[in-house]
PDB file of C-alpha atoms in Angstrom:
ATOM      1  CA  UNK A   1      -4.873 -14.399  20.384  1.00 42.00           C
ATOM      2  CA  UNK A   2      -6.048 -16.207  17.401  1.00 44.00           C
ATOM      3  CA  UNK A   3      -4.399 -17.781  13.956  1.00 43.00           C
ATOM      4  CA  UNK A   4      -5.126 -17.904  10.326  1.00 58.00           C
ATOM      5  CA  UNK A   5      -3.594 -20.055   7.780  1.00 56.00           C
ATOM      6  CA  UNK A   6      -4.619 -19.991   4.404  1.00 60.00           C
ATOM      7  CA  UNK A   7      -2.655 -21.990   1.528  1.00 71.00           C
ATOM      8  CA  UNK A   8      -4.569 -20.896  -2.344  1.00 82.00           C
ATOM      9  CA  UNK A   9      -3.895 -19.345  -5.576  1.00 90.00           C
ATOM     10  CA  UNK A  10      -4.595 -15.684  -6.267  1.00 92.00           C
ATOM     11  CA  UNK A  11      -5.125 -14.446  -9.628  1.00 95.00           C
ATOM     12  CA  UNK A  12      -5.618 -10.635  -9.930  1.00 97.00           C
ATOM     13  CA  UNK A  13      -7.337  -8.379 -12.868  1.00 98.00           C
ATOM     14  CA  UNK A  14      -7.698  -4.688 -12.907  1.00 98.00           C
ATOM     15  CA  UNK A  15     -11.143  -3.472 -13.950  1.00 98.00           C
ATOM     16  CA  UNK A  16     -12.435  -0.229 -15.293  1.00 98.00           C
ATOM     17  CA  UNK A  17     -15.935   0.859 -14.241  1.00 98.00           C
ATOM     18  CA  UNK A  18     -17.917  -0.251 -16.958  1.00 98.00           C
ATOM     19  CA  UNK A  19     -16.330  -4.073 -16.450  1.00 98.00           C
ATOM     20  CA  UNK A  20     -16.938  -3.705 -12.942  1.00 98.00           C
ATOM     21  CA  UNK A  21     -20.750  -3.299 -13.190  1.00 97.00           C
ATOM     22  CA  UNK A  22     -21.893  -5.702 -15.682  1.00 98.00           C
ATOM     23  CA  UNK A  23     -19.384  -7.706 -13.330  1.00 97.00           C
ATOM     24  CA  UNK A  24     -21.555  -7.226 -10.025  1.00 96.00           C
ATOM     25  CA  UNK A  25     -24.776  -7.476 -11.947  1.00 96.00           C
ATOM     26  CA  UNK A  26     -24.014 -11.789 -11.996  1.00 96.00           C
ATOM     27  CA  UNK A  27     -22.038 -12.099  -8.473  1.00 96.00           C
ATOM     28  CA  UNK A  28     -25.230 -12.339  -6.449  1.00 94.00           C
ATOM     29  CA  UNK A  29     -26.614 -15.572  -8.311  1.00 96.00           C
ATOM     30  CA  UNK A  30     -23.231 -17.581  -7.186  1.00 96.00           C
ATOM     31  CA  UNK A  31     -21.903 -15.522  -4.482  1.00 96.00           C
ATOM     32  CA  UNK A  32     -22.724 -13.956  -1.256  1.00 94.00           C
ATOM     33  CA  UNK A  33     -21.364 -10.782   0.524  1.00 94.00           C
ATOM     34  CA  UNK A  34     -18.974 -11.151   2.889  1.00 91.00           C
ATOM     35  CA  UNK A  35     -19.859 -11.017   6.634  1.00 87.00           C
ATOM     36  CA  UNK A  36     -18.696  -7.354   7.285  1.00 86.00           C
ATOM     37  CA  UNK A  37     -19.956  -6.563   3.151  1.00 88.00           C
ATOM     38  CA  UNK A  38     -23.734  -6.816   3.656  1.00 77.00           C
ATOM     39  CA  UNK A  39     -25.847  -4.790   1.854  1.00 80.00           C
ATOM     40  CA  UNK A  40     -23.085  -2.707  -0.770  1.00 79.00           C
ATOM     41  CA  UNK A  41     -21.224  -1.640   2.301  1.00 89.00           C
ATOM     42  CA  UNK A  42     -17.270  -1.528   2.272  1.00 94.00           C
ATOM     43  CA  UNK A  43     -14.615  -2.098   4.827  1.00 96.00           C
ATOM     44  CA  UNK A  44     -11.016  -0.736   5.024  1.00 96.00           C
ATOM     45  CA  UNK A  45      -7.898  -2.386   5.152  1.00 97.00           C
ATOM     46  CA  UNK A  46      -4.319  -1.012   6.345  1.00 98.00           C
ATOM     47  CA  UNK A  47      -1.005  -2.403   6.226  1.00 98.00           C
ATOM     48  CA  UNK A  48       2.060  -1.550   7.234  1.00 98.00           C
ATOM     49  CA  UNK A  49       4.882  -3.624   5.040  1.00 98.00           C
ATOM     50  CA  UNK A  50       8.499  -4.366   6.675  1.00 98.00           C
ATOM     51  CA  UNK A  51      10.763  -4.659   4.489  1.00 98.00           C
ATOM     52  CA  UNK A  52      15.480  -4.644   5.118  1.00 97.00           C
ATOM     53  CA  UNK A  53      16.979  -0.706   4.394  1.00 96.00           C
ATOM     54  CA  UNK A  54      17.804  -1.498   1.274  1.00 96.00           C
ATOM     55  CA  UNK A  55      14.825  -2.628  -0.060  1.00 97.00           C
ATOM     56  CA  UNK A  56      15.901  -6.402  -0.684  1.00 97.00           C
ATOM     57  CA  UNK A  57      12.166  -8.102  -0.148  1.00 97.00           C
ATOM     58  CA  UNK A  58      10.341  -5.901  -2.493  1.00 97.00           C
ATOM     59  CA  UNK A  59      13.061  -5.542  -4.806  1.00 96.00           C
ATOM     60  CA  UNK A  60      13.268  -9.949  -4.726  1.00 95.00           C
ATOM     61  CA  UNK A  61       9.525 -10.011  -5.188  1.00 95.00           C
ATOM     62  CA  UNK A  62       9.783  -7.841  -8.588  1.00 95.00           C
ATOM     63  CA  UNK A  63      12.034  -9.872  -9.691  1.00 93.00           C
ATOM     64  CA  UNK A  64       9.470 -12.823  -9.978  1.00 91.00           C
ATOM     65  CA  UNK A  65      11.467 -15.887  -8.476  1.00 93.00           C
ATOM     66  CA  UNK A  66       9.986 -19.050  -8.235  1.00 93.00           C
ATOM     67  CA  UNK A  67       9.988 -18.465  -4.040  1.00 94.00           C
ATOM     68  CA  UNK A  68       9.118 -14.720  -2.638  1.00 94.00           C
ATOM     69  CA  UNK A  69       7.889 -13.830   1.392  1.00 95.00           C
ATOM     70  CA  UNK A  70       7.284 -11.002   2.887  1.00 96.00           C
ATOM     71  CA  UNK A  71       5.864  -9.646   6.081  1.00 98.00           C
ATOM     72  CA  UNK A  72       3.223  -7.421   7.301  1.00 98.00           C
ATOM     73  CA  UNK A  73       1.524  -5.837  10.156  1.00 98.00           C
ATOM     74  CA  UNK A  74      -2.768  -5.530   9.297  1.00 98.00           C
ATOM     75  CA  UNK A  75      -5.379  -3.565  10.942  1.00 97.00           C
ATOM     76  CA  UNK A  76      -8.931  -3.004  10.125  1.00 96.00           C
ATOM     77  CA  UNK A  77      -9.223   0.263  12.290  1.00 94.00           C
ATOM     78  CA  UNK A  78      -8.256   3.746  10.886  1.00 93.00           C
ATOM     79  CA  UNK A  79      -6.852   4.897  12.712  1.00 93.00           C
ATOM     80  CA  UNK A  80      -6.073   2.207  15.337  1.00 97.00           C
ATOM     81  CA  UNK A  81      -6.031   2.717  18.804  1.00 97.00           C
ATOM     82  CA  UNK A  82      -2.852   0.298  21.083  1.00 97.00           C
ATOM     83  CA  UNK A  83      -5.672  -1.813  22.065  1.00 96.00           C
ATOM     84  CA  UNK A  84      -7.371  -2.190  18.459  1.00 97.00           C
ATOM     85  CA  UNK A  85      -6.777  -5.706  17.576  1.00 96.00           C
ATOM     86  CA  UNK A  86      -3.862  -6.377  14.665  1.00 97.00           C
ATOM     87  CA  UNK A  87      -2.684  -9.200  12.460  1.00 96.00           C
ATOM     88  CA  UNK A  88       0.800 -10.098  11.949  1.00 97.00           C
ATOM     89  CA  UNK A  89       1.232 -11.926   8.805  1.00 96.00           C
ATOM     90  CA  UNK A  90       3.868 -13.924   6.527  1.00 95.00           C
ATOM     91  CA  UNK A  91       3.259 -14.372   3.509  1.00 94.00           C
ATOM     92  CA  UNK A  92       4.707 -16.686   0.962  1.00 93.00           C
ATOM     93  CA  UNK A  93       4.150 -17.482  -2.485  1.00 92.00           C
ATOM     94  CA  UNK A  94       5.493 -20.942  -3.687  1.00 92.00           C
ATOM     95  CA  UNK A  95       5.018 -21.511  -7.627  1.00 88.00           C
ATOM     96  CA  UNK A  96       1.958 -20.327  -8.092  1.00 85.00           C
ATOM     97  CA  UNK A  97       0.661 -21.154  -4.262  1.00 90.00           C
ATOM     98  CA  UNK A  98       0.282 -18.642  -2.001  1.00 91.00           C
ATOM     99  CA  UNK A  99       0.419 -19.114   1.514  1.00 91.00           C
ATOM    100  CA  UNK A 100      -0.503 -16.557   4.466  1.00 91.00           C
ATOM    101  CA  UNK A 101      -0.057 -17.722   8.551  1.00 92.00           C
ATOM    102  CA  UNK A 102      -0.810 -14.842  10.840  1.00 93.00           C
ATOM    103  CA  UNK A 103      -1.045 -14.374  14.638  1.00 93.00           C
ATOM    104  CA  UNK A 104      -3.130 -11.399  16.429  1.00 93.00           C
ATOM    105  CA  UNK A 105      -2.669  -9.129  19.044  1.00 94.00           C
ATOM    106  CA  UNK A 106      -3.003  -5.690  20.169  1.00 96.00           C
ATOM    107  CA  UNK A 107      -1.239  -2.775  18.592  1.00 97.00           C
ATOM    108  CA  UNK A 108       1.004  -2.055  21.515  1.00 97.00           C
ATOM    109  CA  UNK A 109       1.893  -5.845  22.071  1.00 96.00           C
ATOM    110  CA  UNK A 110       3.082  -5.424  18.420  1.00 97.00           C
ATOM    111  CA  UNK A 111       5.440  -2.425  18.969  1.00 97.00           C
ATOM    112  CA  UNK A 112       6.607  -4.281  22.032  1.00 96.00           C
ATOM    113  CA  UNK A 113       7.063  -7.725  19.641  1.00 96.00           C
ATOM    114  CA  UNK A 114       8.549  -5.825  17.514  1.00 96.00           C
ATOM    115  CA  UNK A 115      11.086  -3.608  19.678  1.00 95.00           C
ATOM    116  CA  UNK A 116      11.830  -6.674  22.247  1.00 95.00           C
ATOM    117  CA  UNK A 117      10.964  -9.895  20.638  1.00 94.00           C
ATOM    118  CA  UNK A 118       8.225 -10.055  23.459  1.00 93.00           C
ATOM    119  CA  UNK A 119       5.191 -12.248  22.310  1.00 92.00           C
ATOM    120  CA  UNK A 120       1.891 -12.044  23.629  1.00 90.00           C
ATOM    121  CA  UNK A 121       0.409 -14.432  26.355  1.00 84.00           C
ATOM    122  CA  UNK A 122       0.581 -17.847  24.483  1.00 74.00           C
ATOM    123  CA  UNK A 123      -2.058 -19.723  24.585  1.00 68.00           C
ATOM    124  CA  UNK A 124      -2.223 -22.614  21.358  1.00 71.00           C
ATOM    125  CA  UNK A 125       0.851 -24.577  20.371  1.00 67.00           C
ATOM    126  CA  UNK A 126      -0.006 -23.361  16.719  1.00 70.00           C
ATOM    127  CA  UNK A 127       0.665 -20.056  17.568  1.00 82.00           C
ATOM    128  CA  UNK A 128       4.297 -20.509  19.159  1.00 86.00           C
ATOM    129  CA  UNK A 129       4.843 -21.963  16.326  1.00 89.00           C
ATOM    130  CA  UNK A 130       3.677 -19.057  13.651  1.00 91.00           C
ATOM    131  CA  UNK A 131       5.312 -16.734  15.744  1.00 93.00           C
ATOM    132  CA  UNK A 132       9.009 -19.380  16.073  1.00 92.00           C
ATOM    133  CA  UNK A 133       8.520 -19.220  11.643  1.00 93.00           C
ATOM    134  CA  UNK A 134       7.910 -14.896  12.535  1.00 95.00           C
ATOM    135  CA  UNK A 135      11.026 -15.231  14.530  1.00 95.00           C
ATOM    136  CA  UNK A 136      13.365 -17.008  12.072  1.00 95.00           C
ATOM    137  CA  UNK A 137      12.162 -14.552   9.239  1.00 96.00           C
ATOM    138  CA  UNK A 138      13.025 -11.558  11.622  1.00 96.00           C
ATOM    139  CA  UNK A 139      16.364 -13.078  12.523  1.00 95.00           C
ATOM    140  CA  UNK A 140      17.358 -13.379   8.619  1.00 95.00           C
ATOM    141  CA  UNK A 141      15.747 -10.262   7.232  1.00 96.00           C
ATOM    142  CA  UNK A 142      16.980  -7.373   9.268  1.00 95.00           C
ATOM    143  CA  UNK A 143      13.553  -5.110   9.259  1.00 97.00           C
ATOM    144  CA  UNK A 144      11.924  -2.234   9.686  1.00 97.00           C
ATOM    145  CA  UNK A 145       8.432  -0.226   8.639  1.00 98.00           C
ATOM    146  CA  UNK A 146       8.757   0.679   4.754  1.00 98.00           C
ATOM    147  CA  UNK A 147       5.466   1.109   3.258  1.00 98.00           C
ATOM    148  CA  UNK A 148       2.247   1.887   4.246  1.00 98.00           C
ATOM    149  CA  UNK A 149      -0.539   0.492   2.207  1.00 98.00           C
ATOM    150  CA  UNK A 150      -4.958   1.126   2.672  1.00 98.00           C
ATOM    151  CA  UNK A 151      -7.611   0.368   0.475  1.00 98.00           C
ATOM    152  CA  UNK A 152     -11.382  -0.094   0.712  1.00 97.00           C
ATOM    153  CA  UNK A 153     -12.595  -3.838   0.048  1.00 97.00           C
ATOM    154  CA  UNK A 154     -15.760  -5.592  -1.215  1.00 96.00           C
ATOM    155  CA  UNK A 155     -15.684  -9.404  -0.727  1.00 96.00           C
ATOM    156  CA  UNK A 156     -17.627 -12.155  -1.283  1.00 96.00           C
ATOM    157  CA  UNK A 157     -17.563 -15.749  -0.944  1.00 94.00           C
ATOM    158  CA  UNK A 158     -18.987 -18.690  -3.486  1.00 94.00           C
ATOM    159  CA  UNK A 159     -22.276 -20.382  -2.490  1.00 94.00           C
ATOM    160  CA  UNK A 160     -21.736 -23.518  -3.469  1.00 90.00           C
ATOM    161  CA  UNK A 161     -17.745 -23.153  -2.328  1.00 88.00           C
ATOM    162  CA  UNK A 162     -17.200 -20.623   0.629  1.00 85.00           C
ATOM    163  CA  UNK A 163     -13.572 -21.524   0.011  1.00 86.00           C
ATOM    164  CA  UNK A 164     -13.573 -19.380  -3.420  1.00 93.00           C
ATOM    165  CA  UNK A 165     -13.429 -15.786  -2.557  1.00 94.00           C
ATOM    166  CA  UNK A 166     -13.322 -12.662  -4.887  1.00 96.00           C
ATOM    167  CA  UNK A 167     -12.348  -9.422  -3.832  1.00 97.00           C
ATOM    168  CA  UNK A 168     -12.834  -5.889  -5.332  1.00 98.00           C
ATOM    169  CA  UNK A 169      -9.878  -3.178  -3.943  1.00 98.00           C
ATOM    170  CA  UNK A 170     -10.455   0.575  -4.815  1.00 97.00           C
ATOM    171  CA  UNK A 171      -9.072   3.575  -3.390  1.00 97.00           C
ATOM    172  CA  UNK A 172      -5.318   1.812  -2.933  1.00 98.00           C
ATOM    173  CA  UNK A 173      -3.522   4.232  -0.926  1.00 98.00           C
ATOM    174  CA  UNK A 174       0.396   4.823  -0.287  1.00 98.00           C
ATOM    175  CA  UNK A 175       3.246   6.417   1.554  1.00 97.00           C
ATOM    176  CA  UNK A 176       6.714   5.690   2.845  1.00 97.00           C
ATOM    177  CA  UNK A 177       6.344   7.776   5.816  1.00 96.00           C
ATOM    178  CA  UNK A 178       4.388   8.233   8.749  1.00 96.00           C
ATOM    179  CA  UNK A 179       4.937   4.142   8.595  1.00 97.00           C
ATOM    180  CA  UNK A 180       2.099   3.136  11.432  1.00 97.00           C
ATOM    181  CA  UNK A 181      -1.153   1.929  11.841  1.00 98.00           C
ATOM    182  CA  UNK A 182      -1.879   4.698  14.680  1.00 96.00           C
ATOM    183  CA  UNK A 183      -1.863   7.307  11.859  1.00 94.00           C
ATOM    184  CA  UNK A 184      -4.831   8.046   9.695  1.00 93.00           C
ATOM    185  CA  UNK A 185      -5.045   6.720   6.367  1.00 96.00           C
ATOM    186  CA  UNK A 186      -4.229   9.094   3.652  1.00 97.00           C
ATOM    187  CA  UNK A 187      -1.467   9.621   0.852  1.00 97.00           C
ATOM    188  CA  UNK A 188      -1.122   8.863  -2.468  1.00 97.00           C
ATOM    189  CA  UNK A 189      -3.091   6.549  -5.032  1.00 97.00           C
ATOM    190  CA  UNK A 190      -2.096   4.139  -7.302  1.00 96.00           C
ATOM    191  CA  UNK A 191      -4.826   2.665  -9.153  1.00 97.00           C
ATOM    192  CA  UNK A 192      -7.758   5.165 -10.863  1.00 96.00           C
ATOM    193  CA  UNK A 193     -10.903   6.504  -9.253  1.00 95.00           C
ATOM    194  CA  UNK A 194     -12.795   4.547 -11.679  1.00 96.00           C
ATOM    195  CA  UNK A 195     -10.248   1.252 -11.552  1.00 98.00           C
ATOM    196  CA  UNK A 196     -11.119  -2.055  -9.252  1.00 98.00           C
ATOM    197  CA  UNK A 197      -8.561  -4.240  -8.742  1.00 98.00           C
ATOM    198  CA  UNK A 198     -10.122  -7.577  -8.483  1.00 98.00           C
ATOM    199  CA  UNK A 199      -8.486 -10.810  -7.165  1.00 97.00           C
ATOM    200  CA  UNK A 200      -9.718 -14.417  -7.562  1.00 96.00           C
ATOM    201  CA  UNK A 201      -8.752 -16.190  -4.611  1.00 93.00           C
ATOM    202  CA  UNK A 202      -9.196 -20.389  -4.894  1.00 91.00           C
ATOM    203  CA  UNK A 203      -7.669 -23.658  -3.820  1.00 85.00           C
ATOM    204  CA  UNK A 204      -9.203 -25.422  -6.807  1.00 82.00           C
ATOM    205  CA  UNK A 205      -9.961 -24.218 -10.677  1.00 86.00           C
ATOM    206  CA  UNK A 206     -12.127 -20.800 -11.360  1.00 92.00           C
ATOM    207  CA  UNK A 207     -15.383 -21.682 -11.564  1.00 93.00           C
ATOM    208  CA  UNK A 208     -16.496 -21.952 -15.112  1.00 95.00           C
ATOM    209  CA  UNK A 209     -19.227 -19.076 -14.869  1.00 96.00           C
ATOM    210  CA  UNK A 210     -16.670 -16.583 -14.109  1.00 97.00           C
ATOM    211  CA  UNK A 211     -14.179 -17.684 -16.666  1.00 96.00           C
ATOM    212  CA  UNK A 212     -17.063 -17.037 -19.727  1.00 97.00           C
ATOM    213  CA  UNK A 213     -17.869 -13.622 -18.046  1.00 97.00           C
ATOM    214  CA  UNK A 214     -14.356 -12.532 -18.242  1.00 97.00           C
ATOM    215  CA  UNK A 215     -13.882 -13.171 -21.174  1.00 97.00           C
ATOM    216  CA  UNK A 216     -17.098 -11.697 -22.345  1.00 98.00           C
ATOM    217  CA  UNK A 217     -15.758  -8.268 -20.290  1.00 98.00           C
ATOM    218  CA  UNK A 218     -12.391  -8.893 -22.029  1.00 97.00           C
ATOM    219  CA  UNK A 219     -11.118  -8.562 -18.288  1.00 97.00           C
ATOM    220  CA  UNK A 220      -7.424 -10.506 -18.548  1.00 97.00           C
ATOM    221  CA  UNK A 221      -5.172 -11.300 -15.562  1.00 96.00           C
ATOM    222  CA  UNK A 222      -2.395  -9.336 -14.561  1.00 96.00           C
ATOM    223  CA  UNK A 223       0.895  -9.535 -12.442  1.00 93.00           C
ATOM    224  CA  UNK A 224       0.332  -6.556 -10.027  1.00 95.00           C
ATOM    225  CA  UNK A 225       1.425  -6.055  -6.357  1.00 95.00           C
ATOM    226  CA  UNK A 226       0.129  -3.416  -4.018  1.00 97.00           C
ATOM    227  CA  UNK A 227       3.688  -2.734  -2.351  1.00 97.00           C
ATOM    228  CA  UNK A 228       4.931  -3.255  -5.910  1.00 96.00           C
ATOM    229  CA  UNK A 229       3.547  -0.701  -7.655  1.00 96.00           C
ATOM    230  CA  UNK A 230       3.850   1.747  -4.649  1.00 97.00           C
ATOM    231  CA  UNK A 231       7.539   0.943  -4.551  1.00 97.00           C
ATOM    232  CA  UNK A 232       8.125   1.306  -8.538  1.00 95.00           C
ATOM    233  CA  UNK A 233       6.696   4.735  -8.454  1.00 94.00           C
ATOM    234  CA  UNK A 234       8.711   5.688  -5.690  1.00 95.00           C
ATOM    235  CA  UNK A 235      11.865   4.420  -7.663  1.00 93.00           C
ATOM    236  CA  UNK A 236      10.959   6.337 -10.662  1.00 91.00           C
ATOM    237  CA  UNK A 237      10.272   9.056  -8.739  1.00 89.00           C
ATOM    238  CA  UNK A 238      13.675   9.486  -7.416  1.00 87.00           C
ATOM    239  CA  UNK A 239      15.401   8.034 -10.534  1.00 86.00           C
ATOM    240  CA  UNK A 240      14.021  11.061 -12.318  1.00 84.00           C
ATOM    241  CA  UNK A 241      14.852  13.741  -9.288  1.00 81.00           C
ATOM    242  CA  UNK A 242      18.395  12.151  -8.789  1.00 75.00           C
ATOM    243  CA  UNK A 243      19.231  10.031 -11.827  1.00 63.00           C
ATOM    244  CA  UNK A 244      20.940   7.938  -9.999  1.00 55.00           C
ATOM    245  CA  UNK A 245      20.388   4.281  -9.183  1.00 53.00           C
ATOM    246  CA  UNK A 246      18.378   3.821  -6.300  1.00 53.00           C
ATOM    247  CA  UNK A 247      18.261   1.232  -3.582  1.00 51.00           C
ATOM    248  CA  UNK A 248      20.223  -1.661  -5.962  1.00 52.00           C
ATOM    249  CA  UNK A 249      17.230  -1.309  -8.614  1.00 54.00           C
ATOM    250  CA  UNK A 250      18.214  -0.146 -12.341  1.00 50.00           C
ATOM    251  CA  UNK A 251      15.500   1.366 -14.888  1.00 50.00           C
ATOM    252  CA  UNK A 252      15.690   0.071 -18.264  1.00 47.00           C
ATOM    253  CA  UNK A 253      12.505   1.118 -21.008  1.00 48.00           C
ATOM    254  CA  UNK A 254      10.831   1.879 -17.856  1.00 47.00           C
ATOM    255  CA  UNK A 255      11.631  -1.647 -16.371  1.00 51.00           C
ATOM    256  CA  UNK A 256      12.616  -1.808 -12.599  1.00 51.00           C
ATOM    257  CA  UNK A 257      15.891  -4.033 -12.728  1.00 53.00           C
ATOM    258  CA  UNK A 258      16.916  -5.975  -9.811  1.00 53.00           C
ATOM    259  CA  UNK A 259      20.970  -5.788  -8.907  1.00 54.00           C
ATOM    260  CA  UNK A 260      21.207  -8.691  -7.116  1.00 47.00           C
ATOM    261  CA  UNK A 261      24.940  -7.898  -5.969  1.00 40.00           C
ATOM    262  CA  UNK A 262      23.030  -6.172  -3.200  1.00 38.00           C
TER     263      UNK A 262
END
């Protein structure tokens, strides 16, 4: 079993095509390709998100509070196997900080987790204590598989920083069903076919190369959340079958309103 913890900010921009390859054309003089990214190649990641039955994590993370967390379960296998290897994660973000602590196992150990509370063979203090932080959140947030999220990711790390990381998602798949990692990934998408969503992903300030070739690109940050977005379609999507308020959320001018009576 093995443990991750990463404390940094993450700034996201959505890219069309043409932004994307004048982009790419710099990266290689002050980055390199991640490990698994050598030579253009890709590599899938697929998430299943927990979240209470009424929606309350997701619904709290729209809402932009100064505190948000949420949980998910993280394979790299489509589709994976109860032996493929799988990250449990929290994640918080704190101001502007975002922190991630994660713990691995197999697949089935994870159902089992899951369904009986019973962890893995323990081996690192660290780890008893990500998974005593995994407990407490489970104890408070009563949940269960909600969203299922997949994409196809190029990273790469800075040369001079290999803590500076920058990410380009395409592809972003969802669903709220068939909620587990054993399945195949298909469903629906939520960004274009010729869209990149890329994040910035530092402990320290952007590096001052990217910054000018952003704003040569006119590329601008935005506020946008994989389980987000999949979650305010789904709302609108049954706002306009039903017209009824769904899951404590209200629509107003196309805005997802939190009810936080819930």
């Amino acid at each position: 079993m093995s443990i991750n913890t990463f404390a940094r900010k993450e700034i996201k921009f959505l890219l069309d095509m043409n932004q994307y390859e004048e982009l790419m054309k710099v990266i290689g003089e002050y980055m390199n390709p991640d490990k698994y990214c050598i030579g253009g190649k890709e590599y899938g990641i697929y998430n299943i998100y927990y979240d209470t039955p009424d929606d309350f994590l997701i619904r709290e993370s729209l809402s932009k509070p100064y505190y948000k967390e949420k949980i998910r379960l993280r394979s790299y296998y489509s589709s994976a196997s109860p032996d493929s290897p799988v990250f449990l994660e929290i994640k918080k973000k704190i101001g502007g900080i975002v922190t991630k602590r994660r713990v691995s196992m197999t697949l089935a150990e994870s159902d089992e987790y899951f369904a009986t509370r019973r962890k893995p063979e323990l081996h690192k203090y660290i780890t008893e204590q990500v998974f005593t932080e995994i407990d407490a959140f489970l104890n408070h947030y009563p949940v269960m598989p909600k969203q299922y999220i997949s994409y196809q990711r190029e990273a790469f790390f800075g040369k001079d920083n290999k803590g500076f990381r920058l990410t380009f998602d395409r592809k972003i798949i969802e669903r709220r069903y068939d909620l587990h990692l054993r399945h195949e990934s298909y469903g629906n998408f939520i960004i274009g076919a010729d869209q990149r969503l890329m994040e910035v992903k530092i402990s320290e300030s952007v590096p001052e190369w990217l910054v000018a070739k952003l704003s040569e690109l006119k590329i601008y940050k935005v506020s946008f959340s994989k389980y987000g977005r999949a979650y305010t379609k789904f709302v609108q999507e049954q706002a306009e079958k039903s017209h009824i308020q769904i899951s404590g959320v209200s629509i107003i001018n196309n805005q997802i309103l939190m009810n936080r009576s819930i």
